[in-house]
mmCIF file of C-alpha atoms in Angstrom:
data_model
loop_
_atom_site.group_PDB
_atom_site.id
_atom_site.type_symbol
_atom_site.label_atom_id
_atom_site.label_comp_id
_atom_site.label_asym_id
_atom_site.label_seq_id
_atom_site.Cartn_x
_atom_site.Cartn_y
_atom_site.Cartn_z
ATOM 1 C CA MET A 1 78.564 -1.382 -43.439
ATOM 2 C CA ILE A 2 80.573 -4.217 -41.887
ATOM 3 C CA LYS A 3 83.515 -3.800 -39.535
ATOM 4 C CA LEU A 4 86.394 -6.190 -40.126
ATOM 5 C CA LYS A 5 86.832 -7.579 -36.628
ATOM 6 C CA ASN A 6 88.807 -10.546 -35.291
ATOM 7 C CA ASN A 7 86.005 -13.094 -35.602
ATOM 8 C CA ILE A 8 85.018 -12.384 -39.211
ATOM 9 C CA ARG A 9 86.093 -14.680 -42.047
ATOM 10 C CA CYS A 10 87.376 -13.095 -45.271
ATOM 11 C CA LEU A 11 87.930 -14.956 -48.523
ATOM 12 C CA VAL A 12 90.312 -13.200 -50.907
ATOM 13 C CA THR A 13 90.204 -14.574 -54.425
ATOM 14 C CA GLY A 14 93.373 -13.747 -56.300
ATOM 15 C CA GLY A 15 95.051 -13.069 -52.978
ATOM 16 C CA ASN A 16 98.458 -14.127 -54.290
ATOM 17 C CA GLY A 17 98.233 -11.760 -57.238
ATOM 18 C CA PHE A 18 99.282 -8.158 -57.679
ATOM 19 C CA LEU A 19 96.522 -6.194 -55.946
ATOM 20 C CA GLY A 20 95.738 -9.180 -53.734
ATOM 21 C CA SER A 21 99.220 -9.108 -52.226
ATOM 22 C CA HIS A 22 98.760 -5.467 -51.258
ATOM 23 C CA LEU A 23 95.308 -6.202 -49.826
ATOM 24 C CA ILE A 24 96.545 -9.147 -47.765
ATOM 25 C CA ASN A 25 99.254 -6.943 -46.243
ATOM 26 C CA GLN A 26 96.565 -4.507 -45.099
ATOM 27 C CA LEU A 27 94.100 -7.171 -43.896
ATOM 28 C CA LYS A 28 96.764 -8.860 -41.757
ATOM 29 C CA LYS A 29 96.983 -5.698 -39.691
ATOM 30 C CA LYS A 30 93.367 -6.307 -38.675
ATOM 31 C CA LYS A 31 94.198 -9.825 -37.422
ATOM 32 C CA ILE A 32 91.101 -11.388 -38.985
ATOM 33 C CA LYS A 33 90.681 -14.887 -40.428
ATOM 34 C CA ILE A 34 91.775 -14.880 -44.067
ATOM 35 C CA TYR A 35 91.534 -17.600 -46.713
ATOM 36 C CA ILE A 36 93.538 -16.928 -49.865
ATOM 37 C CA THR A 37 92.858 -18.695 -53.139
ATOM 38 C CA ASN A 38 95.809 -19.878 -55.180
ATOM 39 C CA SER A 39 95.388 -20.214 -58.945
ATOM 40 C CA LYS A 40 97.639 -23.284 -58.930
ATOM 41 C CA GLN A 41 95.472 -25.071 -56.362
ATOM 42 C CA ASN A 42 92.025 -23.501 -56.848
ATOM 43 C CA ASP A 43 90.557 -23.216 -60.344
ATOM 44 C CA LEU A 44 87.938 -20.511 -59.865
ATOM 45 C CA ARG A 45 86.494 -21.290 -63.290
ATOM 46 C CA ASP A 46 85.321 -24.645 -61.886
ATOM 47 C CA PHE A 47 82.094 -24.317 -59.866
ATOM 48 C CA ASN A 48 82.737 -27.487 -57.868
ATOM 49 C CA GLN A 49 86.225 -26.411 -56.844
ATOM 50 C CA VAL A 50 84.992 -22.998 -55.759
ATOM 51 C CA GLU A 51 82.151 -24.570 -53.772
ATOM 52 C CA LYS A 52 84.641 -26.656 -51.806
ATOM 53 C CA ILE A 53 86.327 -23.419 -50.697
ATOM 54 C CA PHE A 54 83.054 -21.817 -49.587
ATOM 55 C CA LYS A 55 81.859 -24.980 -47.857
ATOM 56 C CA LYS A 56 85.116 -25.443 -45.939
ATOM 57 C CA PHE A 57 85.900 -21.841 -44.986
ATOM 58 C CA LYS A 58 82.363 -20.344 -44.759
ATOM 59 C CA PRO A 59 83.406 -16.740 -45.527
ATOM 60 C CA LYS A 60 81.275 -13.775 -44.506
ATOM 61 C CA ILE A 61 83.236 -11.275 -46.615
ATOM 62 C CA VAL A 62 84.583 -11.950 -50.109
ATOM 63 C CA PHE A 63 87.185 -9.700 -51.724
ATOM 64 C CA ASN A 64 86.741 -10.731 -55.351
ATOM 65 C CA LEU A 65 90.075 -9.857 -56.955
ATOM 66 C CA ALA A 66 90.671 -12.949 -59.074
ATOM 67 C CA ALA A 67 90.855 -12.347 -62.814
ATOM 68 C CA LYS A 68 92.815 -13.200 -65.901
ATOM 69 C CA VAL A 69 94.672 -9.967 -66.641
ATOM 70 C CA GLY A 70 97.400 -8.890 -69.030
ATOM 71 C CA GLY A 71 98.731 -6.208 -71.340
ATOM 72 C CA ILE A 72 97.537 -5.057 -74.753
ATOM 73 C CA LEU A 73 99.405 -7.671 -76.789
ATOM 74 C CA ASP A 74 98.251 -10.655 -74.728
ATOM 75 C CA ASN A 75 94.646 -9.389 -74.771
ATOM 76 C CA LYS A 76 94.855 -9.005 -78.533
ATOM 77 C CA ASN A 77 96.245 -12.518 -79.052
ATOM 78 C CA LYS A 78 94.009 -14.440 -76.585
ATOM 79 C CA PRO A 79 90.590 -12.706 -76.458
ATOM 80 C CA ALA A 80 88.577 -15.905 -75.935
ATOM 81 C CA ASP A 81 90.688 -16.897 -72.913
ATOM 82 C CA TYR A 82 90.216 -13.479 -71.336
ATOM 83 C CA PHE A 83 86.456 -13.569 -71.912
ATOM 84 C CA PHE A 84 85.770 -17.132 -70.756
ATOM 85 C CA ASP A 85 88.004 -17.144 -67.678
ATOM 86 C CA ASN A 86 86.663 -13.876 -66.300
ATOM 87 C CA ILE A 87 82.992 -14.678 -66.960
ATOM 88 C CA GLN A 88 83.354 -18.003 -65.138
ATOM 89 C CA ILE A 89 85.139 -16.483 -62.132
ATOM 90 C CA ILE A 90 82.504 -13.764 -61.725
ATOM 91 C CA SER A 91 79.539 -16.138 -62.123
ATOM 92 C CA ASN A 92 80.868 -18.732 -59.687
ATOM 93 C CA THR A 93 81.814 -16.172 -57.035
ATOM 94 C CA PHE A 94 78.430 -14.445 -56.990
ATOM 95 C CA GLU A 95 76.340 -17.608 -57.119
ATOM 96 C CA LEU A 96 78.244 -19.292 -54.294
ATOM 97 C CA SER A 97 78.242 -16.107 -52.219
ATOM 98 C CA LYS A 98 74.470 -16.206 -52.494
ATOM 99 C CA ILE A 99 74.249 -19.899 -51.614
ATOM 100 C CA TYR A 100 76.575 -19.630 -48.596
ATOM 101 C CA LYS A 101 75.024 -16.379 -47.313
ATOM 102 C CA VAL A 102 78.034 -14.099 -47.667
ATOM 103 C CA LYS A 103 77.362 -10.696 -46.115
ATOM 104 C CA LYS A 104 79.274 -8.679 -48.683
ATOM 105 C CA ILE A 105 81.371 -8.978 -51.854
ATOM 106 C CA ILE A 106 83.944 -6.325 -52.726
ATOM 107 C CA ASN A 107 84.772 -6.471 -56.446
ATOM 108 C CA VAL A 108 87.414 -4.982 -58.725
ATOM 109 C CA GLY A 109 86.300 -3.959 -62.207
ATOM 110 C CA ALA A 110 88.377 -2.638 -65.116
ATOM 111 C CA GLY A 111 88.884 0.938 -66.283
ATOM 112 C CA CYS A 112 89.364 -0.214 -69.874
ATOM 113 C CA GLY A 113 85.653 -1.118 -69.840
ATOM 114 C CA TYR A 114 84.699 2.504 -70.400
ATOM 115 C CA PRO A 115 83.496 3.253 -73.957
ATOM 116 C CA LEU A 116 86.250 4.265 -76.346
ATOM 117 C CA ASN A 117 84.478 7.497 -77.260
ATOM 118 C CA ALA A 118 83.154 8.349 -73.784
ATOM 119 C CA LYS A 119 83.502 11.976 -72.754
ATOM 120 C CA GLU A 120 86.276 12.607 -70.246
ATOM 121 C CA PRO A 121 86.559 12.648 -67.336
ATOM 122 C CA LEU A 122 84.977 9.187 -67.308
ATOM 123 C CA LYS A 123 81.888 8.985 -65.092
ATOM 124 C CA GLU A 124 80.623 5.739 -63.571
ATOM 125 C CA GLN A 125 77.128 6.083 -65.050
ATOM 126 C CA ASP A 126 78.598 6.001 -68.573
ATOM 127 C CA ILE A 127 80.260 2.585 -68.276
ATOM 128 C CA PHE A 128 77.665 0.901 -70.529
ATOM 129 C CA ASN A 129 77.169 3.787 -72.971
ATOM 130 C CA GLY A 130 79.328 2.449 -75.791
ATOM 131 C CA VAL A 131 81.995 -0.017 -76.914
ATOM 132 C CA PRO A 132 85.440 -0.224 -75.211
ATOM 133 C CA GLN A 133 88.768 -0.182 -77.064
ATOM 134 C CA LYS A 134 89.094 -3.149 -79.419
ATOM 135 C CA GLU A 135 92.448 -4.463 -78.131
ATOM 136 C CA SER A 136 90.947 -5.562 -74.800
ATOM 137 C CA ILE A 137 87.218 -5.677 -75.543
ATOM 138 C CA ALA A 138 86.797 -9.360 -74.601
ATOM 139 C CA TYR A 139 88.380 -8.834 -71.190
ATOM 140 C CA SER A 140 86.727 -5.507 -70.415
ATOM 141 C CA THR A 141 83.257 -6.646 -71.494
ATOM 142 C CA ALA A 142 83.517 -9.724 -69.288
ATOM 143 C CA LYS A 143 84.640 -7.616 -66.330
ATOM 144 C CA LYS A 144 81.660 -5.279 -66.814
ATOM 145 C CA MET A 145 79.456 -8.188 -65.821
ATOM 146 C CA LEU A 146 80.541 -7.431 -62.243
ATOM 147 C CA PHE A 147 78.250 -4.395 -62.308
ATOM 148 C CA THR A 148 75.368 -6.434 -63.702
ATOM 149 C CA ALA A 149 75.918 -9.238 -61.187
ATOM 150 C CA ALA A 150 76.087 -6.816 -58.259
ATOM 151 C CA GLU A 151 72.736 -5.255 -59.148
ATOM 152 C CA ALA A 152 71.057 -8.564 -60.037
ATOM 153 C CA TYR A 153 72.063 -10.421 -56.866
ATOM 154 C CA ASN A 154 71.234 -7.436 -54.683
ATOM 155 C CA LYS A 155 67.785 -7.045 -56.240
ATOM 156 C CA GLN A 156 66.843 -10.736 -56.101
ATOM 157 C CA TYR A 157 68.704 -11.961 -53.009
ATOM 158 C CA GLY A 158 69.736 -8.854 -51.074
ATOM 159 C CA LEU A 159 73.436 -9.647 -51.517
ATOM 160 C CA LYS A 160 75.495 -6.554 -50.725
ATOM 161 C CA SER A 161 78.383 -5.529 -52.939
ATOM 162 C CA ASN A 162 80.903 -2.828 -53.658
ATOM 163 C CA VAL A 163 82.393 -2.561 -57.143
ATOM 164 C CA ILE A 164 85.358 -0.332 -57.922
ATOM 165 C CA ILE A 165 86.760 0.817 -61.264
ATOM 166 C CA PRO A 166 90.454 1.432 -60.658
ATOM 167 C CA SER A 167 92.516 3.588 -62.957
ATOM 168 C CA ASN A 168 95.870 2.153 -64.058
ATOM 169 C CA LEU A 169 97.375 0.175 -61.169
ATOM 170 C CA TYR A 170 101.096 -0.113 -60.540
ATOM 171 C CA GLY A 171 103.353 -1.076 -57.645
ATOM 172 C CA GLU A 172 105.195 -3.944 -55.982
ATOM 173 C CA TYR A 173 104.181 -7.573 -56.767
ATOM 174 C CA ASP A 174 103.088 -6.667 -60.310
ATOM 175 C CA ASN A 175 103.497 -8.885 -63.387
ATOM 176 C CA PHE A 176 106.812 -7.897 -64.987
ATOM 177 C CA ASN A 177 106.612 -10.414 -67.853
ATOM 178 C CA LEU A 178 107.150 -8.308 -70.973
ATOM 179 C CA LYS A 179 104.680 -10.411 -73.005
ATOM 180 C CA GLU A 180 101.882 -9.870 -70.476
ATOM 181 C CA SER A 181 102.635 -6.765 -68.410
ATOM 182 C CA HIS A 182 101.117 -3.305 -68.403
ATOM 183 C CA VAL A 183 103.174 -0.233 -69.183
ATOM 184 C CA ILE A 184 104.777 0.697 -65.829
ATOM 185 C CA PRO A 185 106.010 -2.791 -64.847
ATOM 186 C CA ALA A 186 107.275 -3.245 -68.409
ATOM 187 C CA LEU A 187 109.209 0.032 -68.250
ATOM 188 C CA VAL A 188 110.556 -0.688 -64.769
ATOM 189 C CA ARG A 189 111.982 -3.962 -66.021
ATOM 190 C CA LYS A 190 113.353 -2.482 -69.248
ATOM 191 C CA PHE A 191 115.202 0.316 -67.463
ATOM 192 C CA TYR A 192 116.559 -1.991 -64.768
ATOM 193 C CA GLU A 193 117.801 -4.604 -67.260
ATOM 194 C CA SER A 194 119.335 -1.908 -69.452
ATOM 195 C CA ILE A 195 121.387 -0.762 -66.465
ATOM 196 C CA LEU A 196 122.169 -4.347 -65.455
ATOM 197 C CA ASN A 197 123.284 -5.410 -68.956
ATOM 198 C CA LYS A 198 124.881 -2.053 -69.882
ATOM 199 C CA ARG A 199 122.553 -1.502 -72.848
ATOM 200 C CA LYS A 200 122.522 1.846 -74.616
ATOM 201 C CA GLU A 201 118.847 1.831 -75.642
ATOM 202 C CA VAL A 202 115.403 1.262 -74.132
ATOM 203 C CA ASN A 203 112.562 0.465 -76.551
ATOM 204 C CA ILE A 204 109.110 1.793 -75.610
ATOM 205 C CA TRP A 205 105.861 1.176 -77.494
ATOM 206 C CA GLY A 206 104.101 4.140 -79.128
ATOM 207 C CA ASN A 207 105.316 7.730 -79.209
ATOM 208 C CA GLY A 208 104.969 8.505 -75.505
ATOM 209 C CA THR A 209 102.061 10.937 -75.748
ATOM 210 C CA ALA A 210 99.351 8.565 -74.440
ATOM 211 C CA LYS A 211 98.235 9.595 -70.945
ATOM 212 C CA ARG A 212 96.928 7.579 -68.010
ATOM 213 C CA ASP A 213 95.774 8.064 -64.421
ATOM 214 C CA PHE A 214 98.269 5.820 -62.604
ATOM 215 C CA ILE A 215 97.372 4.781 -59.049
ATOM 216 C CA TYR A 216 99.576 3.010 -56.528
ATOM 217 C CA ALA A 217 98.155 -0.425 -55.670
ATOM 218 C CA LYS A 218 98.490 0.000 -51.897
ATOM 219 C CA ASP A 219 96.127 2.982 -52.061
ATOM 220 C CA VAL A 220 93.540 0.873 -53.880
ATOM 221 C CA ALA A 221 93.871 -1.950 -51.326
ATOM 222 C CA GLU A 222 93.232 0.481 -48.476
ATOM 223 C CA SER A 223 90.235 1.896 -50.375
ATOM 224 C CA LEU A 224 88.731 -1.597 -50.741
ATOM 225 C CA ILE A 225 88.832 -2.097 -46.979
ATOM 226 C CA TYR A 226 87.320 1.329 -46.366
ATOM 227 C CA LEU A 227 84.446 0.618 -48.788
ATOM 228 C CA CYS A 228 83.807 -2.750 -47.159
ATOM 229 C CA GLU A 229 83.465 -1.147 -43.756
ATOM 230 C CA TYR A 230 81.745 2.145 -44.553
ATOM 231 C CA SER A 231 79.833 2.013 -47.875
ATOM 232 C CA ASN A 232 76.618 0.221 -48.860
ATOM 233 C CA ASP A 233 76.507 1.708 -52.378
ATOM 234 C CA ILE A 234 76.347 -1.172 -54.876
ATOM 235 C CA SER A 235 76.884 1.063 -57.925
ATOM 236 C CA PRO A 236 80.464 1.324 -59.258
ATOM 237 C CA VAL A 237 82.935 3.951 -58.085
ATOM 238 C CA ASN A 238 86.160 5.091 -59.717
ATOM 239 C CA ILE A 239 89.281 4.700 -57.575
ATOM 240 C CA CYS A 240 91.816 7.051 -59.135
ATOM 241 C CA THR A 241 94.091 10.019 -58.484
ATOM 242 C CA GLY A 242 92.131 12.407 -60.690
ATOM 243 C CA SER A 243 95.180 13.435 -62.734
ATOM 244 C CA GLN A 244 96.977 12.003 -65.756
ATOM 245 C CA ILE A 245 100.604 11.675 -66.796
ATOM 246 C CA SER A 246 102.043 10.721 -70.183
ATOM 247 C CA ILE A 247 104.110 7.629 -70.900
ATOM 248 C CA LYS A 248 106.962 9.935 -71.912
ATOM 249 C CA GLN A 249 106.853 11.581 -68.472
ATOM 250 C CA ILE A 250 106.862 8.145 -66.792
ATOM 251 C CA ALA A 251 109.946 7.240 -68.843
ATOM 252 C CA GLN A 252 111.670 10.471 -67.820
ATOM 253 C CA LYS A 253 111.003 9.768 -64.151
ATOM 254 C CA LEU A 254 112.371 6.228 -64.489
ATOM 255 C CA ILE A 255 115.485 7.574 -66.197
ATOM 256 C CA LYS A 256 116.099 9.664 -63.089
ATOM 257 C CA ILE A 257 115.242 6.834 -60.661
ATOM 258 C CA SER A 258 117.315 4.188 -62.464
ATOM 259 C CA GLY A 259 120.244 6.362 -63.536
ATOM 260 C CA PHE A 260 119.935 5.229 -67.176
ATOM 261 C CA LYS A 261 122.250 7.224 -69.480
ATOM 262 C CA GLY A 262 121.272 5.808 -72.865
ATOM 263 C CA LYS A 263 118.711 6.555 -75.571
ATOM 264 C CA ILE A 264 114.931 6.045 -75.677
ATOM 265 C CA VAL A 265 113.663 4.465 -78.910
ATOM 266 C CA TRP A 266 109.945 5.019 -79.469
ATOM 267 C CA GLN A 267 108.376 2.130 -81.389
ATOM 268 C CA LYS A 268 105.587 4.008 -83.133
ATOM 269 C CA ASN A 269 104.353 0.923 -84.988
ATOM 270 C CA MET A 270 103.400 -0.847 -81.726
ATOM 271 C CA PRO A 271 99.983 -0.494 -79.993
ATOM 272 C CA GLU A 272 99.598 1.906 -77.079
ATOM 273 C CA GLY A 273 95.825 1.914 -76.466
ATOM 274 C CA GLN A 274 93.664 5.003 -76.011
ATOM 275 C CA ARG A 275 95.289 8.423 -76.224
ATOM 276 C CA SER A 276 93.764 9.510 -72.928
ATOM 277 C CA ARG A 277 91.711 8.023 -70.082
ATOM 278 C CA SER A 278 90.819 10.609 -67.459
ATOM 279 C CA PHE A 279 88.593 9.481 -64.566
ATOM 280 C CA SER A 280 86.009 11.551 -62.717
ATOM 281 C CA THR A 281 86.512 11.895 -58.965
ATOM 282 C CA LEU A 282 83.060 13.343 -58.191
ATOM 283 C CA LYS A 283 81.688 10.151 -56.660
ATOM 284 C CA LEU A 284 85.059 9.127 -55.216
ATOM 285 C CA ARG A 285 85.231 12.292 -53.128
ATOM 286 C CA LYS A 286 81.837 11.553 -51.598
ATOM 287 C CA VAL A 287 82.339 7.832 -51.010
ATOM 288 C CA LEU A 288 85.907 7.977 -49.666
ATOM 289 C CA LYS A 289 85.414 11.276 -47.828
ATOM 290 C CA ASN A 290 88.347 12.893 -49.685
ATOM 291 C CA ARG A 291 90.750 10.139 -48.616
ATOM 292 C CA HIS A 292 92.133 10.229 -52.181
ATOM 293 C CA LYS A 293 93.981 13.429 -51.243
ATOM 294 C CA LYS A 294 96.390 11.213 -49.273
ATOM 295 C CA PHE A 295 97.110 8.853 -52.175
ATOM 296 C CA THR A 296 100.778 8.139 -52.942
ATOM 297 C CA SER A 297 102.461 10.505 -55.427
ATOM 298 C CA ILE A 298 103.648 9.071 -58.745
ATOM 299 C CA ASP A 299 107.268 9.884 -57.850
ATOM 300 C CA ASP A 300 107.131 8.000 -54.552
ATOM 301 C CA GLY A 301 105.182 5.106 -56.050
ATOM 302 C CA LEU A 302 107.562 4.666 -58.979
ATOM 303 C CA SER A 303 110.582 4.850 -56.689
ATOM 304 C CA ARG A 304 109.157 2.187 -54.355
ATOM 305 C CA THR A 305 108.211 -0.048 -57.285
ATOM 306 C CA TYR A 306 111.650 0.226 -58.905
ATOM 307 C CA GLN A 307 113.463 -0.433 -55.629
ATOM 308 C CA TRP A 308 111.272 -3.457 -54.911
ATOM 309 C CA PHE A 309 111.887 -4.853 -58.397
ATOM 310 C CA GLN A 310 115.619 -4.314 -58.016
ATOM 311 C CA SER A 311 115.649 -6.114 -54.663
ATOM 312 C CA ASN A 312 113.527 -9.024 -55.901
ATOM 313 C CA TYR A 313 114.903 -9.415 -59.425
ATOM 314 C CA LYS A 314 116.763 -12.642 -58.688
ATOM 315 C CA LYS A 315 113.936 -14.045 -56.594
ATOM 316 C CA ASN A 316 110.736 -15.768 -57.627
ATOM 317 C CA ILE A 317 108.885 -12.834 -59.228
ATOM 318 C CA ARG A 318 106.842 -12.818 -62.420
ATOM 319 C CA LEU A 319 109.396 -12.334 -65.196
#
């Protein structure tokens, strides 16, 4: 367990991204020294570039959030990119953390890495017991190497790690590009632009019955800090709400939030992923000491996300 005090140096890879932005907001409250990687300036796939960061900043804590992420369609069209980029980022981060004597790495895995036919609710010990869904198998398999790396580097070098498996993240700072985004940011944008452009229809992939455990990104960021400070368990832990909601219900909530008066058109020929993905909270309750009971409700989280998108629509956000 490591307290984040004023004199400690934290490297946040992917700190300008979606979850990273939420994490940085929380870390700044602790007034510690933070170095944030920028994908435009720091290519984390390049070992030499990453080493320059470690050599210059000498971090003691690494929040390893960097990854190539995207929605179902982009994963389906660019599987090699998702595999290669994520494998390189993971390998470089762990090896250089070992070389530069980092005290702890806090890593973010991927819920889509669970086997397609795994029994629900999904338990952490089952992460390797089967093959994930085919649409994102290259990405999710690469991200599962976080668990292998955490165990390997701890066993051989004593490097401490935490690895989380978040359920479906959503919130401010997300990627709202319709060719790359996940379901909630895509729907937020579609409803907002339908209002803005006075459209009478909103098209949504699938039939709306698929269910997910959606978790507000700020809650995950706070959980990462808590794990860094209070947990030495290197095995993965689900960070989730413990309950699911259907895409149709999400759409209904956004209709109310946005004030949309038109028609929903369900595009049943488009991919929508697994029908259900329920996460176990057994380990979460022990590790986080029931802090998940204070997680943000889906209604509040969606409202905050929509309002943020509305306020930042004309600014430099990911459209």
